[in-house]
CSV table of C-alpha atoms in Angstrom, one decimal:
chain,number,residue,atom,x,y,z
A,1,MET,CA,0.0,0.0,0.0
A,2,TRP,CA,2.8,2.4,1.0
A,3,LEU,CA,4.6,1.6,-2.2
A,4,ILE,CA,1.6,2.5,-4.3
A,5,ILE,CA,1.2,5.8,-2.4
A,6,CYS,CA,4.9,6.6,-2.8
A,7,LEU,CA,4.8,5.8,-6.6
A,8,ALA,CA,1.7,8.0,-7.0
A,9,ILE,CA,3.3,10.9,-5.1
A,10,ILE,CA,6.5,10.6,-7.3
A,11,LEU,CA,4.3,10.5,-10.4
A,12,ILE,CA,2.4,13.6,-9.3
A,13,VAL,CA,5.5,15.5,-8.5
A,14,LYS,CA,7.0,14.6,-11.9
A,15,ILE,CA,3.9,15.7,-13.7
A,16,VAL,CA,3.7,19.0,-11.8
A,17,SER,CA,7.5,19.7,-12.1
A,18,GLY,CA,7.3,19.0,-15.9
A,19,TRP,CA,4.3,21.3,-16.2
A,20,GLN,CA,6.0,24.3,-14.4
A,21,ARG,CA,8.1,26.6,-16.6
A,22,PRO,CA,11.8,27.0,-15.6
A,23,LEU,CA,12.8,30.5,-14.6
A,24,LYS,CA,14.4,31.5,-17.9
A,25,PHE,CA,12.1,29.4,-20.2
A,26,PRO,CA,10.6,31.6,-23.0
A,27,PRO,CA,7.1,33.0,-22.2
A,28,GLY,CA,4.0,31.4,-23.5
A,29,PRO,CA,0.6,30.0,-22.5
A,30,CYS,CA,0.6,27.9,-19.3
A,31,GLY,CA,-0.9,24.7,-20.7
A,32,LEU,CA,-1.9,21.6,-18.8
A,33,PRO,CA,-0.1,18.7,-17.1
A,34,ILE,CA,1.0,16.0,-19.6
A,35,LEU,CA,-0.8,17.7,-22.5
A,36,GLY,CA,1.1,20.9,-22.2
A,37,ASN,CA,0.0,23.4,-24.8
A,38,ILE,CA,-1.6,21.0,-27.2
A,39,LEU,CA,-5.1,22.3,-26.6
A,40,ASP,CA,-3.9,25.9,-26.7
A,41,VAL,CA,-2.3,25.4,-30.2
A,42,LYS,CA,-5.4,23.5,-31.4
A,43,ARG,CA,-7.7,26.3,-30.3
A,44,LEU,CA,-5.5,28.9,-32.1
A,45,VAL,CA,-5.3,26.9,-35.3
A,46,ASN,CA,-9.1,26.4,-35.2
A,47,GLU,CA,-9.4,30.2,-34.9
A,48,THR,CA,-6.8,31.2,-37.5
A,49,LYS,CA,-7.0,28.2,-39.8
A,50,PHE,CA,-3.2,28.0,-40.2
A,51,TYR,CA,-0.4,26.9,-37.8
A,52,SER,CA,1.7,29.8,-39.1
A,53,HIS,CA,-1.0,32.3,-38.3
A,54,ALA,CA,-1.2,30.8,-34.8
A,55,TRP,CA,2.6,31.4,-34.4
A,56,CYS,CA,2.1,35.0,-35.4
A,57,ARG,CA,-0.7,35.4,-32.9
A,58,LEU,CA,1.5,34.0,-30.1
A,59,ALA,CA,4.3,36.3,-31.1
A,60,ASN,CA,2.0,39.3,-30.9
A,61,ILE,CA,1.1,38.3,-27.3
A,62,TYR,CA,4.4,37.0,-25.9
A,63,GLY,CA,7.1,38.5,-28.0
A,64,PRO,CA,9.7,37.2,-30.5
A,65,ILE,CA,10.6,34.0,-28.5
A,66,VAL,CA,7.7,31.8,-27.4
A,67,GLY,CA,8.0,28.6,-25.5
A,68,LEU,CA,5.5,25.7,-25.9
A,69,LYS,CA,5.3,22.3,-24.4
A,70,LEU,CA,3.5,19.8,-26.5
A,71,GLY,CA,2.9,16.5,-24.8
A,72,ILE,CA,6.0,14.6,-23.8
A,73,ALA,CA,8.1,15.9,-26.7
A,74,GLU,CA,10.9,18.3,-26.1
A,75,PRO,CA,9.7,22.0,-25.8
A,76,LEU,CA,9.0,23.8,-29.0
A,77,ILE,CA,10.4,27.3,-29.4
A,78,ILE,CA,8.8,29.7,-31.9
A,79,VAL,CA,11.2,32.4,-33.1
A,80,SER,CA,9.6,35.4,-34.8
A,81,GLY,CA,10.7,38.7,-36.1
A,82,ARG,CA,13.6,39.3,-38.5
A,83,ASP,CA,16.4,39.9,-35.9
A,84,ALA,CA,15.5,36.8,-33.9
A,85,VAL,CA,15.1,34.6,-37.0
A,86,ILE,CA,18.4,35.7,-38.4
A,87,GLU,CA,20.2,35.1,-35.2
A,88,MET,CA,18.7,31.6,-34.7
A,89,MET,CA,19.2,30.5,-38.3
A,90,ASN,CA,22.9,31.6,-38.4
A,91,ARG,CA,24.0,30.0,-35.1
A,92,PRO,CA,25.6,26.6,-35.6
A,93,GLU,CA,24.3,25.4,-32.2
A,94,PHE,CA,20.8,25.5,-33.6
A,95,ASP,CA,21.6,23.5,-36.8
A,96,GLY,CA,20.4,20.2,-35.5
A,97,ARG,CA,17.2,18.4,-36.5
A,98,PRO,CA,14.6,16.9,-34.1
A,99,ASP,CA,15.1,13.3,-33.1
A,100,GLY,CA,11.6,12.3,-32.1
A,101,PHE,CA,9.7,9.1,-32.9
A,102,LEU,CA,8.2,10.4,-36.2
A,103,HIS,CA,11.5,11.7,-37.5
A,104,ARG,CA,13.0,8.2,-37.2
A,105,HIS,CA,9.9,6.2,-38.2
A,106,ARG,CA,9.7,7.9,-41.6
A,107,THR,CA,13.1,6.4,-42.6
A,108,GLY,CA,12.8,3.0,-41.1
A,109,GLY,CA,13.6,3.8,-37.4
A,110,VAL,CA,16.9,5.5,-38.1
A,111,ARG,CA,17.4,9.1,-39.0
A,112,ARG,CA,18.5,9.1,-42.7
A,113,GLY,CA,18.5,11.4,-45.7
A,114,VAL,CA,19.4,15.1,-45.8
A,115,ILE,CA,16.3,16.9,-44.5
A,116,PHE,CA,16.0,15.4,-41.0
A,117,THR,CA,19.6,14.5,-40.2
A,118,ASP,CA,22.4,16.5,-38.6
A,119,GLY,CA,26.1,16.1,-37.6
A,120,ASP,CA,28.4,13.9,-39.6
A,121,VAL,CA,25.7,12.1,-41.4
A,122,TRP,CA,24.1,15.3,-42.7
A,123,ARG,CA,27.5,16.9,-43.6
A,124,ASP,CA,28.7,13.9,-45.6
A,125,GLN,CA,25.4,13.3,-47.4
A,126,ARG,CA,24.7,16.9,-48.2
A,127,ARG,CA,28.3,17.4,-49.5
A,128,PHE,CA,28.0,14.3,-51.7
A,129,VAL,CA,24.5,15.3,-53.0
A,130,LEU,CA,25.5,18.8,-54.0
A,131,ARG,CA,28.8,17.8,-55.6
A,132,THR,CA,27.2,14.9,-57.6
A,133,LEU,CA,24.2,16.9,-58.8
A,134,LYS,CA,26.5,19.8,-59.9
A,135,GLU,CA,28.5,17.3,-62.0
A,136,PHE,CA,25.2,16.4,-63.8
A,137,GLY,CA,24.4,20.0,-64.6
A,138,PHE,CA,22.7,21.2,-61.5
A,139,GLY,CA,22.4,25.0,-61.9
A,140,ARG,CA,24.1,25.1,-65.3
A,141,ILE,CA,22.9,25.7,-68.9
A,142,ALA,CA,22.2,22.0,-69.2
A,143,MET,CA,19.7,22.2,-66.4
A,144,GLU,CA,18.1,25.3,-68.0
A,145,ASP,CA,17.5,23.3,-71.2
A,146,ILE,CA,15.9,20.5,-69.3
A,147,ILE,CA,13.5,22.9,-67.4
A,148,LEU,CA,12.6,24.6,-70.7
A,149,LYS,CA,11.8,21.3,-72.4
A,150,ASP,CA,9.3,20.5,-69.7
A,151,ALA,CA,7.9,24.0,-69.6
A,152,VAL,CA,7.3,23.9,-73.4
A,153,SER,CA,5.7,20.4,-73.0
A,154,LEU,CA,3.5,21.8,-70.2
A,155,THR,CA,2.2,24.7,-72.4
A,156,SER,CA,1.3,22.2,-75.1
A,157,ILE,CA,-0.7,20.1,-72.7
A,158,ILE,CA,-2.5,23.1,-71.2
A,159,GLU,CA,-3.4,24.3,-74.7
A,160,SER,CA,-4.8,20.9,-75.5
A,161,LEU,CA,-6.8,20.7,-72.2
A,162,SER,CA,-8.1,24.2,-72.6
A,163,LYS,CA,-10.0,23.2,-75.7
A,164,SER,CA,-12.3,21.1,-73.5
A,165,GLY,CA,-13.2,23.9,-71.1
A,166,PRO,CA,-12.0,25.0,-67.6
A,167,ILE,CA,-9.0,23.2,-66.2
A,168,THR,CA,-9.4,21.9,-62.6
A,169,ASN,CA,-6.3,19.8,-62.1
A,170,LEU,CA,-3.5,22.3,-63.0
A,171,HIS,CA,-1.6,21.4,-59.8
A,172,ASN,CA,-1.3,17.8,-60.8
A,173,ILE,CA,-0.2,18.6,-64.4
A,174,THR,CA,2.5,21.1,-63.3
A,175,SER,CA,3.8,18.7,-60.5
A,176,ILE,CA,5.0,16.2,-63.1
A,177,ALA,CA,6.6,18.9,-65.2
A,178,VAL,CA,8.4,20.4,-62.2
A,179,LEU,CA,9.6,17.0,-61.0
A,180,ASN,CA,11.0,16.0,-64.4
A,181,SER,CA,13.9,18.4,-64.2
A,182,LEU,CA,15.2,17.0,-60.9
A,183,TRP,CA,14.3,13.4,-61.7
A,184,THR,CA,16.5,13.6,-64.8
A,185,LEU,CA,19.5,14.3,-62.7
A,186,VAL,CA,18.6,11.9,-59.9
A,187,ALA,CA,17.3,8.8,-61.8
A,188,GLY,CA,18.4,9.5,-65.4
A,189,SER,CA,14.8,9.2,-66.7
A,190,ARG,CA,11.9,11.4,-67.5
A,191,PHE,CA,8.2,11.1,-67.2
A,192,ASP,CA,6.2,11.7,-70.4
A,193,LEU,CA,3.7,14.5,-69.7
A,194,ASP,CA,1.5,13.3,-72.6
A,195,LYS,CA,1.0,9.8,-71.3
A,196,GLU,CA,-0.9,8.5,-68.3
A,197,ASN,CA,1.4,7.3,-65.5
A,198,PRO,CA,-0.8,5.8,-62.8
A,199,LYS,CA,2.0,4.7,-60.6
A,200,LEU,CA,3.6,8.1,-60.6
A,201,MET,CA,0.3,9.9,-60.0
A,202,GLU,CA,-0.3,7.6,-57.1
A,203,ILE,CA,3.0,8.4,-55.5
A,204,LEU,CA,2.6,12.1,-56.1
A,205,SER,CA,-0.9,11.9,-54.5
A,206,ILE,CA,0.5,10.0,-51.5
A,207,VAL,CA,3.3,12.5,-51.0
A,208,ASN,CA,0.8,15.3,-51.3
A,209,ASP,CA,-1.5,13.6,-48.7
A,210,LEU,CA,1.5,13.2,-46.3
A,211,ILE,CA,2.3,16.9,-46.5
A,212,ARG,CA,-1.2,18.1,-46.3
A,213,ASN,CA,-2.0,15.9,-43.3
A,214,SER,CA,1.1,16.9,-41.3
A,215,ASN,CA,2.5,20.0,-39.8
A,216,VAL,CA,5.8,21.3,-38.6
A,217,THR,CA,5.1,20.4,-34.9
A,218,GLY,CA,5.0,16.7,-35.8
A,219,GLY,CA,1.4,16.2,-34.7
A,220,ILE,CA,0.1,13.8,-32.1
A,221,LEU,CA,2.6,11.0,-33.0
A,222,THR,CA,5.4,13.4,-31.9
A,223,HIS,CA,3.6,14.9,-28.9
A,224,LEU,CA,2.2,11.6,-27.5
A,225,PRO,CA,3.9,8.8,-29.5
A,226,PHE,CA,2.7,6.0,-27.1
A,227,LEU,CA,-0.9,6.6,-28.4
A,228,ARG,CA,0.1,4.8,-31.6
A,229,HIS,CA,-0.1,1.5,-29.6
A,230,ILE,CA,-3.5,2.4,-28.2
A,231,MET,CA,-5.3,4.2,-31.0
A,232,PRO,CA,-3.3,3.5,-34.3
A,233,GLY,CA,-6.3,4.4,-36.4
A,234,PHE,CA,-7.3,7.6,-34.6
A,235,THR,CA,-3.7,8.9,-34.5
A,236,GLY,CA,-3.2,8.2,-38.2
A,237,PHE,CA,-0.5,5.7,-37.5
A,238,THR,CA,-2.1,2.9,-39.6
A,239,VAL,CA,-2.5,5.2,-42.7
A,240,LEU,CA,0.9,6.6,-42.2
A,241,ASN,CA,2.5,3.2,-42.4
A,242,GLN,CA,0.6,2.3,-45.5
A,243,ARG,CA,1.7,5.5,-47.2
A,244,LEU,CA,5.3,5.2,-46.2
A,245,ALA,CA,5.4,1.6,-47.4
A,246,GLN,CA,4.0,2.6,-50.8
A,247,THR,CA,6.5,5.4,-51.3
A,248,SER,CA,9.4,3.3,-50.2
A,249,GLN,CA,8.4,0.5,-52.6
A,250,PHE,CA,8.4,3.0,-55.5
A,251,PHE,CA,11.9,4.2,-54.7
A,252,TRP,CA,13.2,0.7,-54.0
A,253,SER,CA,12.1,-0.4,-57.4
A,254,GLU,CA,14.0,2.5,-59.0
A,255,ILE,CA,17.2,1.6,-57.1
A,256,THR,CA,16.8,-2.1,-58.1
A,257,ARG,CA,16.4,-1.0,-61.7
A,258,HIS,CA,19.7,0.9,-61.5
A,259,LYS,CA,21.5,-2.0,-59.9
A,260,GLN,CA,20.4,-4.3,-62.7
A,261,THR,CA,21.3,-2.0,-65.5
A,262,LYS,CA,24.4,-0.3,-64.3
A,263,THR,CA,27.6,-0.6,-66.3
A,264,GLN,CA,31.0,-0.5,-64.6
A,265,GLY,CA,32.6,2.9,-64.9
A,266,GLU,CA,29.5,4.5,-66.5
A,267,PHE,CA,27.4,7.0,-64.5
A,268,LYS,CA,24.2,8.3,-66.0
A,269,ASP,CA,22.7,9.9,-62.9
A,270,PHE,CA,22.9,10.5,-59.1
A,271,ILE,CA,21.8,7.0,-58.2
A,272,ASP,CA,24.5,5.4,-60.3
A,273,VAL,CA,27.2,7.6,-58.6
A,274,TYR,CA,25.8,6.8,-55.1
A,275,LEU,CA,25.8,3.1,-55.8
A,276,ALA,CA,29.4,3.3,-56.9
A,277,GLU,CA,30.3,5.2,-53.8
A,278,MET,CA,28.7,2.5,-51.7
A,279,ASP,CA,30.8,-0.2,-53.5
A,280,THR,CA,34.0,1.8,-53.0
A,281,LYS,CA,33.4,2.3,-49.3
A,282,GLN,CA,32.6,-1.3,-48.7
A,283,SER,CA,35.6,-2.6,-50.7
A,284,ASN,CA,37.9,-0.4,-48.7
A,285,SER,CA,36.3,-1.6,-45.4
A,286,VAL,CA,35.7,2.0,-44.4
A,287,ILE,CA,33.0,2.8,-41.8
A,288,SER,CA,30.5,4.7,-43.9
A,289,TYR,CA,27.1,6.3,-43.9
A,290,PHE,CA,26.6,5.2,-47.5
A,291,ASP,CA,24.1,2.3,-47.8
A,292,GLU,CA,20.9,1.5,-49.7
A,293,GLU,CA,18.6,2.6,-46.9
A,294,GLN,CA,20.4,6.0,-46.9
A,295,LEU,CA,20.1,6.2,-50.7
A,296,ILE,CA,16.4,5.5,-50.5
A,297,SER,CA,15.9,8.2,-47.9
A,298,ILE,CA,17.9,10.8,-49.9
A,299,VAL,CA,16.1,10.1,-53.2
A,300,LYS,CA,12.8,10.4,-51.3
A,301,ASP,CA,13.9,13.7,-49.8
A,302,LEU,CA,14.9,15.0,-53.2
A,303,PHE,CA,11.7,13.8,-54.8
A,304,THR,CA,9.5,15.5,-52.1
A,305,ALA,CA,11.5,18.7,-51.8
A,306,GLY,CA,12.0,18.9,-55.5
A,307,VAL,CA,8.3,19.1,-56.4
A,308,GLU,CA,6.4,20.4,-53.4
A,309,THR,CA,7.4,24.0,-52.8
A,310,THR,CA,8.3,24.8,-56.4
A,311,ASN,CA,5.0,23.5,-57.7
A,312,ASN,CA,3.0,25.2,-54.9
A,313,THR,CA,4.7,28.5,-55.8
A,314,ILE,CA,3.8,28.2,-59.4
A,315,GLY,CA,0.3,27.4,-58.5
A,316,PHE,CA,0.0,30.4,-56.2
A,317,ILE,CA,1.4,32.7,-59.0
A,318,ILE,CA,-1.3,31.6,-61.4
A,319,THR,CA,-3.9,31.9,-58.6
A,320,TYR,CA,-2.9,35.4,-57.7
A,321,LEU,CA,-2.8,36.5,-61.3
A,322,VAL,CA,-6.3,35.2,-62.1
A,323,VAL,CA,-7.5,37.5,-59.3
A,324,LYS,CA,-5.1,40.4,-60.0
A,325,GLN,CA,-5.8,40.8,-63.7
A,326,ASP,CA,-4.1,44.2,-63.8
A,327,VAL,CA,-0.8,42.6,-62.7
A,328,GLN,CA,-1.2,39.8,-65.2
A,329,ARG,CA,-1.6,42.4,-67.9
A,330,LYS,CA,1.6,44.1,-66.9
A,331,VAL,CA,3.5,40.8,-66.9
A,332,HIS,CA,2.1,40.0,-70.4
A,333,GLU,CA,3.2,43.4,-71.7
A,334,GLU,CA,6.7,43.0,-70.3
A,335,ILE,CA,7.2,39.5,-71.7
A,336,GLU,CA,5.9,40.5,-75.1
A,337,ARG,CA,8.2,43.6,-75.2
A,338,VAL,CA,11.3,41.6,-74.2
A,339,LEU,CA,10.7,38.1,-75.7
A,340,GLY,CA,8.0,38.5,-78.2
A,341,LYS,CA,5.7,35.5,-78.8
A,342,GLU,CA,8.2,32.9,-80.0
A,343,ALA,CA,11.6,33.3,-78.3
A,344,LEU,CA,12.0,30.9,-75.3
A,345,PRO,CA,12.5,32.6,-72.0
A,346,ARG,CA,16.1,32.2,-70.7
A,347,ILE,CA,17.8,33.0,-67.4
A,348,ALA,CA,19.9,35.5,-69.5
A,349,TYR,CA,16.7,37.5,-70.0
A,350,LYS,CA,16.0,37.6,-66.3
A,351,ASN,CA,17.3,41.1,-65.6
A,352,GLN,CA,15.2,42.4,-68.5
A,353,LEU,CA,12.0,41.2,-66.9
A,354,PRO,CA,11.9,43.2,-63.7
A,355,TYR,CA,8.1,43.2,-63.3
A,356,LEU,CA,7.9,39.4,-63.7
A,357,ASN,CA,10.7,39.0,-61.0
A,358,ALA,CA,8.8,41.4,-58.8
A,359,THR,CA,5.6,39.5,-59.2
A,360,ILE,CA,7.3,36.2,-58.3
A,361,ALA,CA,8.9,37.8,-55.2
A,362,GLU,CA,5.6,39.3,-54.1
A,363,VAL,CA,3.8,36.0,-54.4
A,364,SER,CA,6.6,34.2,-52.6
A,365,ARG,CA,6.3,36.8,-49.8
A,366,LEU,CA,2.6,36.8,-49.5
A,367,ALA,CA,1.7,33.2,-50.1
A,368,ASN,CA,4.3,31.9,-47.6
A,369,VAL,CA,4.5,28.4,-49.1
A,370,GLY,CA,7.1,27.6,-46.5
A,371,PRO,CA,5.8,29.8,-43.6
A,372,THR,CA,8.4,28.5,-41.2
A,373,SER,CA,11.7,26.8,-41.3
A,374,ILE,CA,11.9,23.0,-41.1
A,375,PRO,CA,12.3,22.3,-37.4
A,376,HIS,CA,15.7,22.8,-35.9
A,377,ARG,CA,17.2,21.3,-32.8
A,378,ALA,CA,19.5,22.9,-30.2
A,379,MET,CA,22.7,20.9,-30.2
A,380,MET,CA,23.8,22.1,-26.7
A,381,ASP,CA,22.5,24.2,-23.8
A,382,THR,CA,22.6,27.9,-24.8
A,383,THR,CA,20.5,31.1,-24.7
A,384,LEU,CA,18.6,33.0,-27.3
A,385,LEU,CA,17.7,36.7,-26.7
A,386,GLY,CA,18.3,36.1,-23.0
A,387,TYR,CA,16.1,33.0,-22.7
A,388,GLU,CA,17.4,29.6,-21.8
A,389,ILE,CA,17.4,27.0,-24.6
A,390,LYS,CA,18.3,23.5,-23.5
A,391,LYS,CA,19.9,20.8,-25.6
A,392,ASN,CA,17.3,19.0,-27.8
A,393,TYR,CA,14.7,21.8,-27.7
A,394,THR,CA,13.0,22.1,-31.1
A,395,LEU,CA,13.0,25.6,-32.7
A,396,LEU,CA,10.9,27.0,-35.6
A,397,ALA,CA,11.9,30.2,-37.4
A,398,ASN,CA,8.6,32.0,-38.2
A,399,PHE,CA,9.2,33.3,-41.7
A,400,ARG,CA,5.7,34.6,-42.0
A,401,SER,CA,6.3,37.0,-39.2
A,402,VAL,CA,9.1,38.6,-41.3
A,403,HIS,CA,7.2,38.5,-44.6
A,404,MET,CA,4.2,40.2,-43.0
A,405,ASP,CA,6.0,42.7,-40.8
A,406,GLU,CA,4.0,46.0,-41.0
A,407,LYS,CA,7.0,48.2,-39.9
A,408,HIS,CA,9.0,47.1,-42.9
A,409,TRP,CA,6.4,46.5,-45.6
A,410,GLY,CA,3.9,49.1,-44.6
A,411,ASP,CA,1.0,47.3,-46.3
A,412,PRO,CA,2.0,43.6,-46.0
A,413,ARG,CA,-1.5,42.2,-46.8
A,414,GLU,CA,-1.6,44.0,-50.1
A,415,PHE,CA,-0.5,42.3,-53.3
A,416,ARG,CA,1.8,44.9,-54.8
A,417,PRO,CA,4.8,43.8,-56.9
A,418,GLU,CA,5.8,47.4,-57.3
A,419,ARG,CA,7.4,47.3,-53.9
A,420,PHE,CA,10.3,45.4,-55.5
A,421,ILE,CA,10.8,47.9,-58.3
A,422,ASN,CA,13.1,51.0,-57.8
A,423,ASP,CA,12.8,54.4,-59.3
A,424,LYS,CA,14.8,53.3,-62.4
A,425,GLY,CA,12.3,50.5,-63.1
A,426,GLU,CA,14.7,47.8,-61.9
A,427,TYR,CA,13.9,44.8,-59.8
A,428,VAL,CA,15.5,45.0,-56.4
A,429,GLU,CA,15.7,42.0,-54.1
A,430,ASP,CA,14.7,42.6,-50.5
A,431,PRO,CA,16.6,40.7,-47.8
A,432,TRP,CA,13.4,40.5,-45.8
A,433,VAL,CA,12.2,37.8,-48.2
A,434,ILE,CA,13.7,34.6,-46.8
A,435,THR,CA,11.8,32.0,-48.7
A,436,PHE,CA,14.7,29.6,-48.9
A,437,GLY,CA,15.9,30.1,-45.3
A,438,LEU,CA,19.3,31.2,-44.0
A,439,GLY,CA,22.5,29.8,-42.7
A,440,ARG,CA,24.0,26.3,-43.2
A,441,ARG,CA,20.5,24.7,-43.3
A,442,LYS,CA,19.4,26.9,-46.2
A,443,CYS,CA,17.6,25.0,-48.9
A,444,LEU,CA,20.1,23.1,-51.0
A,445,GLY,CA,17.8,23.2,-54.1
A,446,GLU,CA,17.5,27.0,-54.1
A,447,ILE,CA,19.1,27.6,-57.6
A,448,LEU,CA,17.0,24.9,-59.2
A,449,ALA,CA,13.8,26.1,-57.5
A,450,ARG,CA,14.4,29.8,-58.5
A,451,ASN,CA,15.2,28.9,-62.1
A,452,SER,CA,12.2,26.5,-62.4
A,453,VAL,CA,9.8,29.1,-61.0
A,454,PHE,CA,11.1,31.8,-63.3
A,455,LEU,CA,11.2,29.7,-66.5
A,456,PHE,CA,7.9,27.9,-66.0
A,457,THR,CA,6.1,31.1,-65.1
A,458,ALA,CA,7.6,33.0,-68.0
A,459,CYS,CA,6.6,30.2,-70.5
A,460,LEU,CA,3.1,30.0,-69.1
A,461,LEU,CA,2.4,33.7,-69.2
A,462,GLN,CA,4.0,34.1,-72.6
A,463,LYS,CA,1.5,31.7,-74.1
A,464,PHE,CA,-1.7,32.1,-72.0
A,465,HIS,CA,-4.0,34.5,-70.3
A,466,PHE,CA,-5.5,32.9,-67.2
A,467,VAL,CA,-9.0,33.7,-65.9
A,468,LEU,CA,-11.3,32.1,-63.4
A,469,SER,CA,-14.0,30.0,-64.9
A,470,PRO,CA,-17.5,31.5,-64.9
A,471,ASN,CA,-19.5,31.2,-61.6
A,472,HIS,CA,-16.4,30.4,-59.7
A,473,PRO,CA,-17.0,31.1,-56.0
A,474,ASP,CA,-15.1,33.9,-54.3
A,475,LEU,CA,-11.5,32.9,-54.2
A,476,ILE,CA,-9.7,32.8,-50.8
A,477,LEU,CA,-6.0,33.3,-51.5
A,478,ASP,CA,-4.7,31.9,-48.2
A,479,GLY,CA,-4.4,28.4,-49.6
A,480,VAL,CA,-4.5,25.0,-47.8
A,481,ASP,CA,-2.5,24.3,-44.6
A,482,GLY,CA,-0.1,21.4,-44.1
A,483,PHE,CA,3.6,21.0,-43.6
A,484,THR,CA,3.8,23.6,-46.4
A,485,ILE,CA,1.0,25.8,-47.8
A,486,ALA,CA,-0.6,24.7,-51.0
A,487,PRO,CA,-2.6,26.9,-53.4
A,488,PRO,CA,-6.4,26.7,-53.3
A,489,ASN,CA,-8.2,24.4,-55.7
A,490,ILE,CA,-9.4,26.5,-58.5
A,491,SER,CA,-11.0,26.1,-61.9
A,492,ILE,CA,-9.4,28.2,-64.6
A,493,ILE,CA,-9.6,29.0,-68.2
A,494,ALA,CA,-6.4,29.2,-70.2
A,495,ILE,CA,-6.8,31.5,-73.2
A,496,LYS,CA,-4.0,31.2,-75.8
A,497,ARG,CA,-2.4,34.6,-76.5
A,498,THR,CA,-2.1,35.5,-80.1
């Protein structure tokens, strides 16, 4: 009896002590024992409809550094405002990635890949990925030609579809075209935009579902991971396992195909080079992070990152322009003046298209496809703006708070590309737009993403005038929440420009 009482007292003390905030812990809502701030965040998201809006609401109440406790996971620190975001993103002690249940489960129980790893594994894999992709034309003229080929194919498909009336699946069509550029480098093959590819569409749909049904906090499986044993259906664990198995099988089959067709000394793509690196390490009996499971995880990371944010950005550009017809008209006039109707857009023309660049920048700022950084992890005990940040705390940089800062932008909620045009009519980048992040964890695909968005957008607007289909309901431009923000589903009419 006394033993039970003592254990109960110890449990109560542990719960209460875990609930109380340390003296220098960042300010935030008090929360509840065990649950912490899960209900607080849920209420705010229900009110604002977006996690990123909830973070901005908390920053308005508590300041640039907000501390949250979500279940039994390590505390989550929301970092808002440009000064705080820049400091956090540029300090190496915050370069880690979370090491929770979900971050391991997504790659077979071990942290693998380049997105959710850190330390030696991340450094070795990232260095290899960048070096190898550059060797195959990443960021060069060869890459530009590949992107343009897909952009031209996309315009042909849209022209064909437009003859049948409004287009309702533009997001799916552009996703394959956007993916093709990277997939050519990674797997040495291309997907034919003119032909049905049920397997690819299934994988793209699964990846989209995974992103739409997750958020940067990790969700219930990160906050209270033990619930997967009690309520696997309710927590989404059952469906998650099915989706992870399907995507893994898709990438395993691609690796297997490469192993069966590879030729000694001949490297057609990233996968071939990685397989050769694995063989070299193994033959030299060197302890290595290069293995098939790691390769699968990297390819999966590249596949997801290569299509998601770029495709969403292009989708948002079209969405904004069907609403802001005056802006679309100005872009049309500029493209016609510089390129005419037949010359293909090129990166070399970029400086001659300031209003197009300004429009892309304004959509990127206002749409906030990636409203926060991918979660970071403190690698050691430290402080941030005077607050104590313990080792393994998770940190999120709130990019939306920077992109919507009234003191800097003046009218941040207004869609106004002119804010990026100077008195001479030139496009001027604003360092307050941090779409690709900062510091060592900055997006490694930034060059490809920038070039893809520019070339695809230029090609589409050179050929088409986009309008909403008749009787379309009022369009809400906020988009659809998830790990990233997707453009709203719309029905558009693509009118060929003559």
